[in-house]
Short mmCIF file of C-alpha atoms in Angstrom, two decimals:
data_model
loop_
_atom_site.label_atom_id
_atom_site.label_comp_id
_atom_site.label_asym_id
_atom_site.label_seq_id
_atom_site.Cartn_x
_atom_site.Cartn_y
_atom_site.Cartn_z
CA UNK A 129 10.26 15.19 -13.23
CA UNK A 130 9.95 13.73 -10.05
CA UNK A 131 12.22 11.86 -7.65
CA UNK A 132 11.06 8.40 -8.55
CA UNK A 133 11.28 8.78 -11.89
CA UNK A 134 14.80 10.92 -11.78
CA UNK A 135 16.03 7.57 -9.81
CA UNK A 136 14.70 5.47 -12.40
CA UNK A 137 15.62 7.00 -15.50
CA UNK A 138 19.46 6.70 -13.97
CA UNK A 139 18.77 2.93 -12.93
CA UNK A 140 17.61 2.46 -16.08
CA UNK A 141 21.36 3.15 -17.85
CA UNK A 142 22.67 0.22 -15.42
CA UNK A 143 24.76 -2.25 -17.71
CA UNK A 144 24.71 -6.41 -16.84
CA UNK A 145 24.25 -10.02 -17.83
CA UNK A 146 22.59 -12.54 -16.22
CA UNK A 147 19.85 -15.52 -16.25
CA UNK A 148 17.02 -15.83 -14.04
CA UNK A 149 18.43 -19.28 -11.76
CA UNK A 150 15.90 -20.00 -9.11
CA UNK A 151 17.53 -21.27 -5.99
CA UNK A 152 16.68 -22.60 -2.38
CA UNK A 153 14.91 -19.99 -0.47
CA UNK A 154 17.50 -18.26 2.00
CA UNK A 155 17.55 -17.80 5.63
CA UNK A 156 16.17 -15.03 7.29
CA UNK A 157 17.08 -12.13 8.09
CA UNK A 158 17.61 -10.83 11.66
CA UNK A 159 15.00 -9.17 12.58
CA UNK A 160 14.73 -5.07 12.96
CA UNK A 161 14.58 -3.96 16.15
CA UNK A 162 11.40 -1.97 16.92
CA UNK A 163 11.74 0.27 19.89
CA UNK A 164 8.31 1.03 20.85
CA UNK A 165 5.24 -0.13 19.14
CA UNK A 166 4.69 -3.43 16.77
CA UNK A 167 7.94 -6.05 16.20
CA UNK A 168 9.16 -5.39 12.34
CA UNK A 169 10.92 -7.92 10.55
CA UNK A 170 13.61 -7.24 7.50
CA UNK A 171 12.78 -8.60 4.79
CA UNK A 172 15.08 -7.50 2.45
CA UNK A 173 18.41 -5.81 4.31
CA UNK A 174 20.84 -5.09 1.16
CA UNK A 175 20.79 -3.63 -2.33
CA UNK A 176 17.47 -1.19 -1.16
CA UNK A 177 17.41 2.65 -2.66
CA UNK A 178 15.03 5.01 -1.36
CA UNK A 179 12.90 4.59 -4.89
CA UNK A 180 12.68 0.72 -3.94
CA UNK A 181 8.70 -0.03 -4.28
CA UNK A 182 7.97 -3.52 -3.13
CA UNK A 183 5.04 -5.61 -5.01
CA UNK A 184 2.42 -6.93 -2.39
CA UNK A 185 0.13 -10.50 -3.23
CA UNK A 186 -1.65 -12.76 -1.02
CA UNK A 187 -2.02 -16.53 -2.24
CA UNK A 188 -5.07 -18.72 -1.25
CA UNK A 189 -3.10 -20.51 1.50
CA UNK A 190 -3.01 -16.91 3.52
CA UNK A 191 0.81 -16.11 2.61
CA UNK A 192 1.62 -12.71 2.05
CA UNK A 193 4.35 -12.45 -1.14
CA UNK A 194 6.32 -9.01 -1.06
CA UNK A 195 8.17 -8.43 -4.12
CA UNK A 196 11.62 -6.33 -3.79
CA UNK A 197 13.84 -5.51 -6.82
CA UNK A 198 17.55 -4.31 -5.42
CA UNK A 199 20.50 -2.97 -7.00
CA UNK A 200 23.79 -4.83 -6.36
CA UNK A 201 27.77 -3.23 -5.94
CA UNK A 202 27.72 -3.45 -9.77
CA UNK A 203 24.67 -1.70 -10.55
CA UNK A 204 23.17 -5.18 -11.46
CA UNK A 205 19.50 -5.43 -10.18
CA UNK A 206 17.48 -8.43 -9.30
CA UNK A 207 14.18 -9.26 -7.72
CA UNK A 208 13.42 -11.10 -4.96
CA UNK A 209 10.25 -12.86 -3.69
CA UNK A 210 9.93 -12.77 0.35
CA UNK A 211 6.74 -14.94 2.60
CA UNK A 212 4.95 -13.60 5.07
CA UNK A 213 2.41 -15.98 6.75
CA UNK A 214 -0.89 -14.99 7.46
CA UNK A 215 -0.09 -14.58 11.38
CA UNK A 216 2.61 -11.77 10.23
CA UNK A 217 5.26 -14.20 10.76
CA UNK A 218 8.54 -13.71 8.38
CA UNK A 219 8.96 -17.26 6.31
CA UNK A 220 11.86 -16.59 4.08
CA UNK A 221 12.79 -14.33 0.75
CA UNK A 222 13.17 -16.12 -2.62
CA UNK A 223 15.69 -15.55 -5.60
CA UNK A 224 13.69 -14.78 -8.87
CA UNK A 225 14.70 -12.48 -11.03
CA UNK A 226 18.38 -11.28 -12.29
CA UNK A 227 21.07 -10.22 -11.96
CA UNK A 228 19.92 -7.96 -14.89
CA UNK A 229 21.35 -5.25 -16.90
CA UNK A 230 18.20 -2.98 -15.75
CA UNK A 231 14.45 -3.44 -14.23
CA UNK A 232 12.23 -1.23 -12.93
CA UNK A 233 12.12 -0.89 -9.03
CA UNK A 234 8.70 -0.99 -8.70
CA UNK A 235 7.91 -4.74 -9.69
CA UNK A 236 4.55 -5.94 -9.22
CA UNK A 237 2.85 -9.48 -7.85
CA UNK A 238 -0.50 -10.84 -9.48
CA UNK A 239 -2.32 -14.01 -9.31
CA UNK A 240 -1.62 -16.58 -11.65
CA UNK A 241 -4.38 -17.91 -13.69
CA UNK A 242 -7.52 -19.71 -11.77
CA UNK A 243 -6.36 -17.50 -8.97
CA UNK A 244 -3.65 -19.89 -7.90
CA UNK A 245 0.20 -18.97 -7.95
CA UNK A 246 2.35 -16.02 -8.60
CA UNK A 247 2.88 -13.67 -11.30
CA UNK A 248 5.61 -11.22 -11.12
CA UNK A 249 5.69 -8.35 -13.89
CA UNK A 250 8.52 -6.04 -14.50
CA UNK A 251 10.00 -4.07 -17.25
CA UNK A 252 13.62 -4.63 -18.26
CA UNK A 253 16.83 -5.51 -19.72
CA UNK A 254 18.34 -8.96 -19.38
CA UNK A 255 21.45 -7.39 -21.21
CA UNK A 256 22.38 -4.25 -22.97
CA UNK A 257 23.22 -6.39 -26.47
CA UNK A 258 20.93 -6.47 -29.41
CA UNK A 259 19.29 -9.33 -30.25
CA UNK A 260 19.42 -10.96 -26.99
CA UNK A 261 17.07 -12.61 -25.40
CA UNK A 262 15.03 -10.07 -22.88
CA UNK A 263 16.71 -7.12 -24.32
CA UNK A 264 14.16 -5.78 -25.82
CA UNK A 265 13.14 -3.67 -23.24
CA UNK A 266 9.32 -4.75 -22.81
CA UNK A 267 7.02 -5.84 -19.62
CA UNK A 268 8.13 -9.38 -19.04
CA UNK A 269 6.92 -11.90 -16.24
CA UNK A 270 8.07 -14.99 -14.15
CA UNK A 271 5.57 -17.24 -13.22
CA UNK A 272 5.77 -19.70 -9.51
CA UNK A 273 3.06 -21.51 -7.48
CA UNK A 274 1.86 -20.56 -4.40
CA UNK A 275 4.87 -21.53 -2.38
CA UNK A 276 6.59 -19.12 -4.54
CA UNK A 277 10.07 -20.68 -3.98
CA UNK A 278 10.96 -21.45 -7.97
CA UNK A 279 10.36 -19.22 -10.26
CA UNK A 280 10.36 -19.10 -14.50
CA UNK A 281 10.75 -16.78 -16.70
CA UNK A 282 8.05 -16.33 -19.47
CA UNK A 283 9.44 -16.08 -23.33
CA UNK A 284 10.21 -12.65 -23.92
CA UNK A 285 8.09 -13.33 -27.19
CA UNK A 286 4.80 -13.54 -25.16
CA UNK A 287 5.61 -10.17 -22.98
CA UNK A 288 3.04 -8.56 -20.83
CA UNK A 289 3.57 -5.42 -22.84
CA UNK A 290 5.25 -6.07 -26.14
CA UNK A 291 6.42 -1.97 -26.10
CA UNK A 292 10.34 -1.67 -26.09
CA UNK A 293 9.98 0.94 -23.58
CA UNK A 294 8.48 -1.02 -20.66
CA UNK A 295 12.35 -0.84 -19.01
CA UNK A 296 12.23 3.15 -18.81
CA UNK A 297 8.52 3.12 -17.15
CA UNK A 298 7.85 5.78 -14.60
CA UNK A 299 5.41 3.34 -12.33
CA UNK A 300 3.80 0.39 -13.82
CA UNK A 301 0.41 -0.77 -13.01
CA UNK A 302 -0.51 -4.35 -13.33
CA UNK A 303 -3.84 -6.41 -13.02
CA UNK A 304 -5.51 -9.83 -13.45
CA UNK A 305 -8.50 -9.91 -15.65
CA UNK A 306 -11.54 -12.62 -15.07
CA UNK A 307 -10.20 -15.23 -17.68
CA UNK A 308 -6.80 -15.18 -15.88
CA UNK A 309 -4.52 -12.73 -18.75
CA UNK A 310 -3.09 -9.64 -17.33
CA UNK A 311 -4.00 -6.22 -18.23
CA UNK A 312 -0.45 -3.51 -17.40
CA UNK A 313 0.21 -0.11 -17.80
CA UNK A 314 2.82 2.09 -17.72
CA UNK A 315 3.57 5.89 -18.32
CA UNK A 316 6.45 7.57 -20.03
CA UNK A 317 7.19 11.28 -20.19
CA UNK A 318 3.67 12.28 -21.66
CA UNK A 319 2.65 9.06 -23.10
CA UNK A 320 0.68 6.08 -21.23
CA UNK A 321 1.12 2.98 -23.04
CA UNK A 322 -0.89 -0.27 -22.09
CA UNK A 323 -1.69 -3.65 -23.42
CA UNK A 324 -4.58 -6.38 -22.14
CA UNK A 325 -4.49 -9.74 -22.76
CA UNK A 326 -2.82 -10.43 -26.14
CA UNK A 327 -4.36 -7.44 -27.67
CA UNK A 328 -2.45 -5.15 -29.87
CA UNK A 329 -0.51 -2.21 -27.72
CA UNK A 330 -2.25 0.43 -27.31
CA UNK A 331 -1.45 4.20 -25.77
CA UNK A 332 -2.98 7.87 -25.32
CA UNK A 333 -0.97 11.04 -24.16
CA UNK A 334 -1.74 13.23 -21.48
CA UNK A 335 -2.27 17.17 -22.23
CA UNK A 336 0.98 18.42 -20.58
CA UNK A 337 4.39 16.10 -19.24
CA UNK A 338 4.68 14.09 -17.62
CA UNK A 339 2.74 11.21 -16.16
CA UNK A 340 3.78 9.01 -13.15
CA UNK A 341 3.34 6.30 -10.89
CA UNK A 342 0.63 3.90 -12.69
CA UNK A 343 -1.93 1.62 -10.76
CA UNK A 344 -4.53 -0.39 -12.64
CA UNK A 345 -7.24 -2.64 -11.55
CA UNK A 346 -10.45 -4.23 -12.81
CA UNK A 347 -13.79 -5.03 -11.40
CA UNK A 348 -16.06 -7.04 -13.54
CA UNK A 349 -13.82 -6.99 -16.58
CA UNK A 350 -13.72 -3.16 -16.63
CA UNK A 351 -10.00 -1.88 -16.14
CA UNK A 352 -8.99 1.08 -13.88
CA UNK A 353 -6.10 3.20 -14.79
CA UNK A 354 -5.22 5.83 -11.91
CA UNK A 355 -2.03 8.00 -12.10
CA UNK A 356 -0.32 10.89 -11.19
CA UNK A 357 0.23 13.96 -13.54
CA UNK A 358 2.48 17.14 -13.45
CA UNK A 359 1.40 19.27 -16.15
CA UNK A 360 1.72 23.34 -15.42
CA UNK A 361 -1.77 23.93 -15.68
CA UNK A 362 -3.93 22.87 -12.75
CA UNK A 363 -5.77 21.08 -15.04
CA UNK A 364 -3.14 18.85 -16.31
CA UNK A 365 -1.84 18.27 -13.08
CA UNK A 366 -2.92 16.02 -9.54
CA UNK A 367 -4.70 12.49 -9.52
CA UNK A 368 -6.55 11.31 -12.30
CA UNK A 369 -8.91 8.08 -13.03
CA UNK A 370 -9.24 6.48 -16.30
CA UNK A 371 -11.19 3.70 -17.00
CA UNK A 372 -8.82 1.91 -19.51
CA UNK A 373 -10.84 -1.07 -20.78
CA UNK A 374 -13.40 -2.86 -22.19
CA UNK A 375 -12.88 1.37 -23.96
CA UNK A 376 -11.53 4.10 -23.15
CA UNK A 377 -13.31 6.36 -21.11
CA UNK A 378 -13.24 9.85 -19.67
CA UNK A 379 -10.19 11.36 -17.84
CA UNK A 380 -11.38 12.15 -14.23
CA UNK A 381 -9.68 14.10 -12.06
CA UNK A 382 -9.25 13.28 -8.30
CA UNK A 383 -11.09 16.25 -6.78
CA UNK A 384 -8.66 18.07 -3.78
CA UNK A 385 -5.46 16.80 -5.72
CA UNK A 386 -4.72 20.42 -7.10
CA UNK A 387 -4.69 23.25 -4.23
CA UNK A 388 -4.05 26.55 -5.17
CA UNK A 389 -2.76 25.77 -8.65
CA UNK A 390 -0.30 23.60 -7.47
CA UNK A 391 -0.02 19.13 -6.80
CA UNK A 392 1.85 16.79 -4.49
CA UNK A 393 3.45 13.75 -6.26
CA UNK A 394 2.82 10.50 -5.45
CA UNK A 395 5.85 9.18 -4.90
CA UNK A 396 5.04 5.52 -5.23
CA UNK A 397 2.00 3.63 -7.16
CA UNK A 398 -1.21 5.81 -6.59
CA UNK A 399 -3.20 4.35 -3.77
CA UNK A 400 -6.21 2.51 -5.75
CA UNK A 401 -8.37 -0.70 -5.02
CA UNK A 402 -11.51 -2.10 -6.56
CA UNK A 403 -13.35 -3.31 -3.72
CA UNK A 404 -15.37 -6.61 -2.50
CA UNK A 405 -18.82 -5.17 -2.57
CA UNK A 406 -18.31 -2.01 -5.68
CA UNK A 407 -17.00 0.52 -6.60
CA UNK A 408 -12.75 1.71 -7.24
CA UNK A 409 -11.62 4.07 -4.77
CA UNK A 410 -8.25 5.97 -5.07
CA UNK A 411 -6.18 7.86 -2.02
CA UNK A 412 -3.99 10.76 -2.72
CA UNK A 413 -2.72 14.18 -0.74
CA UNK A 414 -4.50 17.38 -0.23
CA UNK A 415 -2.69 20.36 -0.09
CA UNK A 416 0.81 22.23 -0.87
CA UNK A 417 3.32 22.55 -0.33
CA UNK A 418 3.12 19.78 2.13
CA UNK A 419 -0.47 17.31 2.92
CA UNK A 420 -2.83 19.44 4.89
CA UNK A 421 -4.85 15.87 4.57
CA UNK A 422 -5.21 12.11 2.78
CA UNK A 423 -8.43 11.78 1.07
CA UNK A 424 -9.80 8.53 -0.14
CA UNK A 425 -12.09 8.93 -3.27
CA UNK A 426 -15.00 7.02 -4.62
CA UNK A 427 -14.48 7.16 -8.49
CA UNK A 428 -17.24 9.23 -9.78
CA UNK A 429 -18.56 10.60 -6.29
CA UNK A 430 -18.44 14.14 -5.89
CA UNK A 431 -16.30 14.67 -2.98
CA UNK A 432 -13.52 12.48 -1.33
CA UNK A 433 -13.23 11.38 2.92
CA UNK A 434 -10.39 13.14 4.42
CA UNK A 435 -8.19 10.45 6.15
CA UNK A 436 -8.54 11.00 10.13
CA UNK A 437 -4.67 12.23 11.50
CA UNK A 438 -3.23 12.51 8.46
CA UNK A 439 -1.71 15.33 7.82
CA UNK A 440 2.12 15.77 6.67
CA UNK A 441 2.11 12.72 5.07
CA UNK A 442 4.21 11.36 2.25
CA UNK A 443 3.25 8.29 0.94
CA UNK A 444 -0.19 5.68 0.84
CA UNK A 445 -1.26 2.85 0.49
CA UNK A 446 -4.46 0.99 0.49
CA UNK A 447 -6.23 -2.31 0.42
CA UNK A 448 -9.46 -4.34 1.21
CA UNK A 449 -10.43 -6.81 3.28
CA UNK A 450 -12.30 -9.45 2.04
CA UNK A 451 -15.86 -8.02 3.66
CA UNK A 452 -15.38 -4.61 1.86
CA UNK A 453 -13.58 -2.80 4.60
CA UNK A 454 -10.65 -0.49 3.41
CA UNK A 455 -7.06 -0.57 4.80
CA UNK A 456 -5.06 2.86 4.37
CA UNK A 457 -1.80 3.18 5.57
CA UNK A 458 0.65 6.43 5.20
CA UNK A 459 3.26 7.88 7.42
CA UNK A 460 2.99 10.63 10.03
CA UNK A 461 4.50 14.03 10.70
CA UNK A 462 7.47 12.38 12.94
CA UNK A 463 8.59 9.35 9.99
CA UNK A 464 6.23 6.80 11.72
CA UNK A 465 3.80 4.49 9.95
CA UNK A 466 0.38 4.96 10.23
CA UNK A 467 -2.62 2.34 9.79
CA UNK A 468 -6.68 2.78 9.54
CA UNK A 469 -9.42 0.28 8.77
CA UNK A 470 -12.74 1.82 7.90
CA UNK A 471 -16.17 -0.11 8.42
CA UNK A 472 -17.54 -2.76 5.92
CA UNK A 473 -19.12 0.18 4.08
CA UNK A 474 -16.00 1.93 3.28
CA UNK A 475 -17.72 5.46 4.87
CA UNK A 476 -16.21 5.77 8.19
CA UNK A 477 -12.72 5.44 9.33
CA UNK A 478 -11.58 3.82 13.04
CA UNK A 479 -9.11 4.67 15.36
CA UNK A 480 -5.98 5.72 13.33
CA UNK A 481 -3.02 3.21 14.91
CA UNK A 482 0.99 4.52 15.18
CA UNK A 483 3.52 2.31 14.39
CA UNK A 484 7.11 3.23 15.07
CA UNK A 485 9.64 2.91 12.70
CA UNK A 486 13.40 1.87 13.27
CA UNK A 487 15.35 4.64 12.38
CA UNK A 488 12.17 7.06 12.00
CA UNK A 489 12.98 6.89 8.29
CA UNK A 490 10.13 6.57 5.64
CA UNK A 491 10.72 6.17 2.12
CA UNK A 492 7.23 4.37 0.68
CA UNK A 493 4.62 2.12 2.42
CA UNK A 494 2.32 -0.63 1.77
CA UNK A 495 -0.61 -2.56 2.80
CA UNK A 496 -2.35 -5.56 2.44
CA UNK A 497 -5.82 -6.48 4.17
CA UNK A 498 -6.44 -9.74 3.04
CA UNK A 499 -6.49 -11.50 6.00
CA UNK A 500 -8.74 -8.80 7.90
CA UNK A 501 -5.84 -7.62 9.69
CA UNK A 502 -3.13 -4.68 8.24
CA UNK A 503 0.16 -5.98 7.03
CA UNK A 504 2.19 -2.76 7.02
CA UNK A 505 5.57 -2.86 4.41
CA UNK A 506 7.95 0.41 5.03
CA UNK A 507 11.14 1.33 2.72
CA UNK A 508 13.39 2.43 5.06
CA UNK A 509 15.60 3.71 2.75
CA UNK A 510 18.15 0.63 3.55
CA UNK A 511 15.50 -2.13 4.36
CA UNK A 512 12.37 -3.51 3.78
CA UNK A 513 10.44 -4.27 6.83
CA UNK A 514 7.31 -5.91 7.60
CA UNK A 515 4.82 -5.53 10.56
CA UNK A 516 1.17 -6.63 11.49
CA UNK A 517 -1.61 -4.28 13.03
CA UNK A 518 -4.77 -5.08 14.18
CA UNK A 519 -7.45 -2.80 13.78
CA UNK A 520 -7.83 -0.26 16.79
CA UNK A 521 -10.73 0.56 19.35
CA UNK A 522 -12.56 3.88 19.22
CA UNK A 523 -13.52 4.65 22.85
CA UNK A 524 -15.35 7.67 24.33
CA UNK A 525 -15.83 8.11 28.17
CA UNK A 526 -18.68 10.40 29.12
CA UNK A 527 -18.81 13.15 30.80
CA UNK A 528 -15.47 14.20 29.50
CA UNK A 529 -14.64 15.45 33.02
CA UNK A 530 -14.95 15.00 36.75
CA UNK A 531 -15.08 16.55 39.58
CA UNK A 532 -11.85 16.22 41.83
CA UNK A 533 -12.57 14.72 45.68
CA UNK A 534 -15.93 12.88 44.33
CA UNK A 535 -16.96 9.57 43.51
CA UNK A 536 -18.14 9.60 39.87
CA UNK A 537 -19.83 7.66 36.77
CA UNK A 538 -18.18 7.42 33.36
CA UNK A 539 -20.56 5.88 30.77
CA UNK A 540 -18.04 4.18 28.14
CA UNK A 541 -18.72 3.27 24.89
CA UNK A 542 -16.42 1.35 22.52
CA UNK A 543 -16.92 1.09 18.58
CA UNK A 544 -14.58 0.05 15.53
CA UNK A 545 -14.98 2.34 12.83
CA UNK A 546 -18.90 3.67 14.12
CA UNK A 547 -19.57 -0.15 14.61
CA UNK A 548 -20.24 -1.28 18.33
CA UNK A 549 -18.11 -3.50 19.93
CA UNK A 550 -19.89 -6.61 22.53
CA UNK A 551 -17.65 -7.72 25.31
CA UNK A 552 -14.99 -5.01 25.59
CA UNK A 553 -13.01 -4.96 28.66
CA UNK A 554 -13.12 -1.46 30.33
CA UNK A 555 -10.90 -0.54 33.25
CA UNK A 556 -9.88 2.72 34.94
CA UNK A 557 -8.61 3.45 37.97
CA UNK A 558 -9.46 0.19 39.29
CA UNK A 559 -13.17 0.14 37.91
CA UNK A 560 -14.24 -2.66 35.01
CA UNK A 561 -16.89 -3.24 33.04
CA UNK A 562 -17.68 -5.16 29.88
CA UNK A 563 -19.91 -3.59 27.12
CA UNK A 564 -23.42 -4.70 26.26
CA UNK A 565 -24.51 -5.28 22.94
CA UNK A 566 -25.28 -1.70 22.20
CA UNK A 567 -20.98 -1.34 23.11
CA UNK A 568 -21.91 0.23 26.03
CA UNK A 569 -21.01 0.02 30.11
CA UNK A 570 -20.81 1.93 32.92
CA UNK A 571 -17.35 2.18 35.05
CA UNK A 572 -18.07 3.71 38.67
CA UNK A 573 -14.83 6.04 39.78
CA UNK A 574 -13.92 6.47 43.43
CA UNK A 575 -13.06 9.86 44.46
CA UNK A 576 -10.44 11.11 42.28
CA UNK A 577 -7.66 13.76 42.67
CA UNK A 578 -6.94 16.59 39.83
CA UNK A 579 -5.38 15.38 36.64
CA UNK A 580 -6.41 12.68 34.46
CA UNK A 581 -8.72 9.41 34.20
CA UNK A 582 -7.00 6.71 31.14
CA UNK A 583 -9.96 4.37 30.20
CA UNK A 584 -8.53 1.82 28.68
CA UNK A 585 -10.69 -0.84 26.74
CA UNK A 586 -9.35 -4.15 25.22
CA UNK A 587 -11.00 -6.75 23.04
CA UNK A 588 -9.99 -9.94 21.07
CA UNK A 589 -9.30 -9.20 17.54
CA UNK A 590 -8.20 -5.53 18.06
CA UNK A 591 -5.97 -3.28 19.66
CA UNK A 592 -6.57 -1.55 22.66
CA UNK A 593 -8.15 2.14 22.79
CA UNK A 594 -8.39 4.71 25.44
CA UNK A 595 -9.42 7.69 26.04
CA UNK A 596 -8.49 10.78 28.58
CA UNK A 597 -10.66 11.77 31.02
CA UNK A 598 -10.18 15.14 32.82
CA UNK A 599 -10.48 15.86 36.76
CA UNK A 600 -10.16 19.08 38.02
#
């Protein structure tokens, strides 16, 4: 068993009472203090464990929505709803679930039907007394509209999954189908038990226990089932793919999630998207006992992309933008966060950008690239936090060295993820330029003594890049 699902199988004995009350939206929190690198704001400071998996939605009107489920002094949890605008600016956190007996920690944020409003689905119990209300232990929801301020409980007869064991899921996947129902997931021990619509329950088993950490998604009506498995054999163990609905098809197995025999767990949902443009890609770690790499698969390609300066990490996330481009964030080697958009082909990665953590502590991450731009949500262990990245600058100076004691020519050019960039601002050692529309210019160096050029190249919409030249 893994940690997640050790944590949740002990939240999931937590004993309470409570109704869902929505009240005013509260004041926000101070916000975290960075250091170096990107401001972060808290957006949820109390009740977080280090199995705390927040639920990430964008509404129409640009608003991020970043569902957090805490546990209370009592061992009571609730859920909260926090706002995010679509500058990256923290708007406020929302009351909308509990105090409850037991939910899971991993709740999850959908549209609502018509693509307008919020869903939130989690599994549960209201109490721990039979024959109340929401103690039946299935995949409930609350509804609210886009302001996501109020929110209401559905009936716990019309549950997302109508399975009494939706409160002990190990990672629940959730996802909206065309005509507005939700299709969800969820695995337990060896058994994977899902429901679309208001279709009967259904569930399969995988070879060997146990499963974890569901995602689900749909493109065109077809649903997406991706999760992690830790069977003994190297077979029944790693990333797999499972297209869920309108049938059941094939397992597939992530290729590079098994190495050597042995698998990495996920530790939070597994990374999956469908994406604007085809196809449902899936991110995951390479190697043991610790990530040589992240790979982001194409389902049904042969081979995956390994993530650019990625190894050693934990946890990832990814998203789209809305012109097909891929967000994948993960943390690094030293407990930062980490953040790369690829091109609007989903084939090649940009420049990979570092964002420090307060406190250097990692416990999950998320992503959303709705807007176009990375919003970045860490666990900290303590805290949720929020930050906003833009994409960064690829830059390559050429020749990669100069002669010390001469005058010299450096012939820059600047791309975003193999793209060209027009109009970047070059500068070094007192030379500028702008690139043409190939992303190209030319800085001329006066004479230079031994050590190092920085080119430095800035552009609206992005983050600056550089690059090092040598002079010796």
């Amino acid at each position: 068993m893994t940690r997640r699902a050790l944590a949740l199988t002990a939240a999931g004995a937590a004993l309470a009472a409570a109704l869902l009350t929505p009240t005013a939206q509260a004041a926000p929190p101070a916000p975290a203090k960075p250091g170096k690198g990107p401001a972060w704001s808290t957006l949820v400071g109390s009740g977080v464990t280090t199995i705390t998996e927040p639920g990430l939605h964008r509404t129409p009107d640009g608003t991020l929505h970043v569902a957090v489920a805490t546990r209370d002094a009592a061992n009571q949890n609730s859920i909260s709803v926090s706002h995010v605008t679509a500058a990256g600016t923290y708007a406020g956190t929302s009351p909308a679930v509990g105090p409850w007996a037991s939910t899971t920690l991993d709740p999850d944020l959908v549209s609502g039907v018509g693509g307008s409003g919020l869903r939130l689905v989690f599994g549960g119990l209201r109490t721990t007394t039979t024959g109340d209300a929401y103690s039946e232990g299935y995949l409930y929801s609350a509804s609210a509209d886009d302001a996501g301020a109020a929110w209401a409980l559905a009936p716990n007869t019309a549950p997302v999954v109508g399975s009494t064991s939706g409160y002990g899921s190990y990672g629940t996947g959730v996802t909206t189908m065309p005509d507005g129902s939700l299709a969800a997931a969820y695995p337990l021990n060896s058994t994977i038990t899902y429901q679309v619509g208001a279709g009967p329950v259904q569930s399969f088993t995988v070879p060997a226990c146990c499963a974890y950490d569901m995602s689900l998604v749909q493109q065109d009506g077809v649903v997406w089932a991706s999760w992690y498995a830790n069977g003994s054999a190297a077979s029944d163990q790693g990333v797999f793919v499972r297209q869920l609905y309108p049938t059941l098809g094939p397992t597939l197995q992530a290729p590079g999630s098994v190495s050597g025999g042995s698998s990495l767990a996920a530790d939070q949902a597994v990374a999956m998207v469908a994406r604007p443009g085809g196809g449902v890609y899936v991110a995951y770690k390479v190697g043991y006992p610790t990530a040589k790499s992240l790979a982001v698969w194409k389902v049904g390609d042969p081979s995956a992309r390994t993530v650019p300066d990625s190894k050693g990490a934990s946890y990832v996330a990814l998203s789209t933008t809305p012109d097909g481009r891929l967000w994948v964030a993960f943390d690094g080697a030293r407990k930062e966060a980490r953040a790369v958009r690829t091109d609007p082909s989903a084939t090649t990665f940009g420049a990979v950008q570092e964002l420090k953590v307060p406190g250097e502590q990692v416990y999950g991450i998320a992503v959303d690239g709705g807007t176009g731009r990375g919003d970045v949500v860490v666990n900290t262990g303590t805290a949720v936090i929020h930050t906003q990245v833009l994409a960064g600058l690829t830059v390559q100076a050429k020749p990669g060295a100069l002669k010390a004691g001469r005058a010299g020519l450096l012939k820059v050019t600047v791309t975003d993820a193999g793209d060209t960039v027009k109009g970047s601002k070059v500068k070094a050692r007192g030379a500028k330029c702008t690139t043409n529309g190939k992303g190209v210019c030319v800085l001329r160096l006066g004479k230079a003594r031994k050590g190092k050029v920085v080119v430095l190249a800035t552009a609206s919409g992005y983050d600056a890049g550089s690059d090092l030249v040598k002079v010796r």
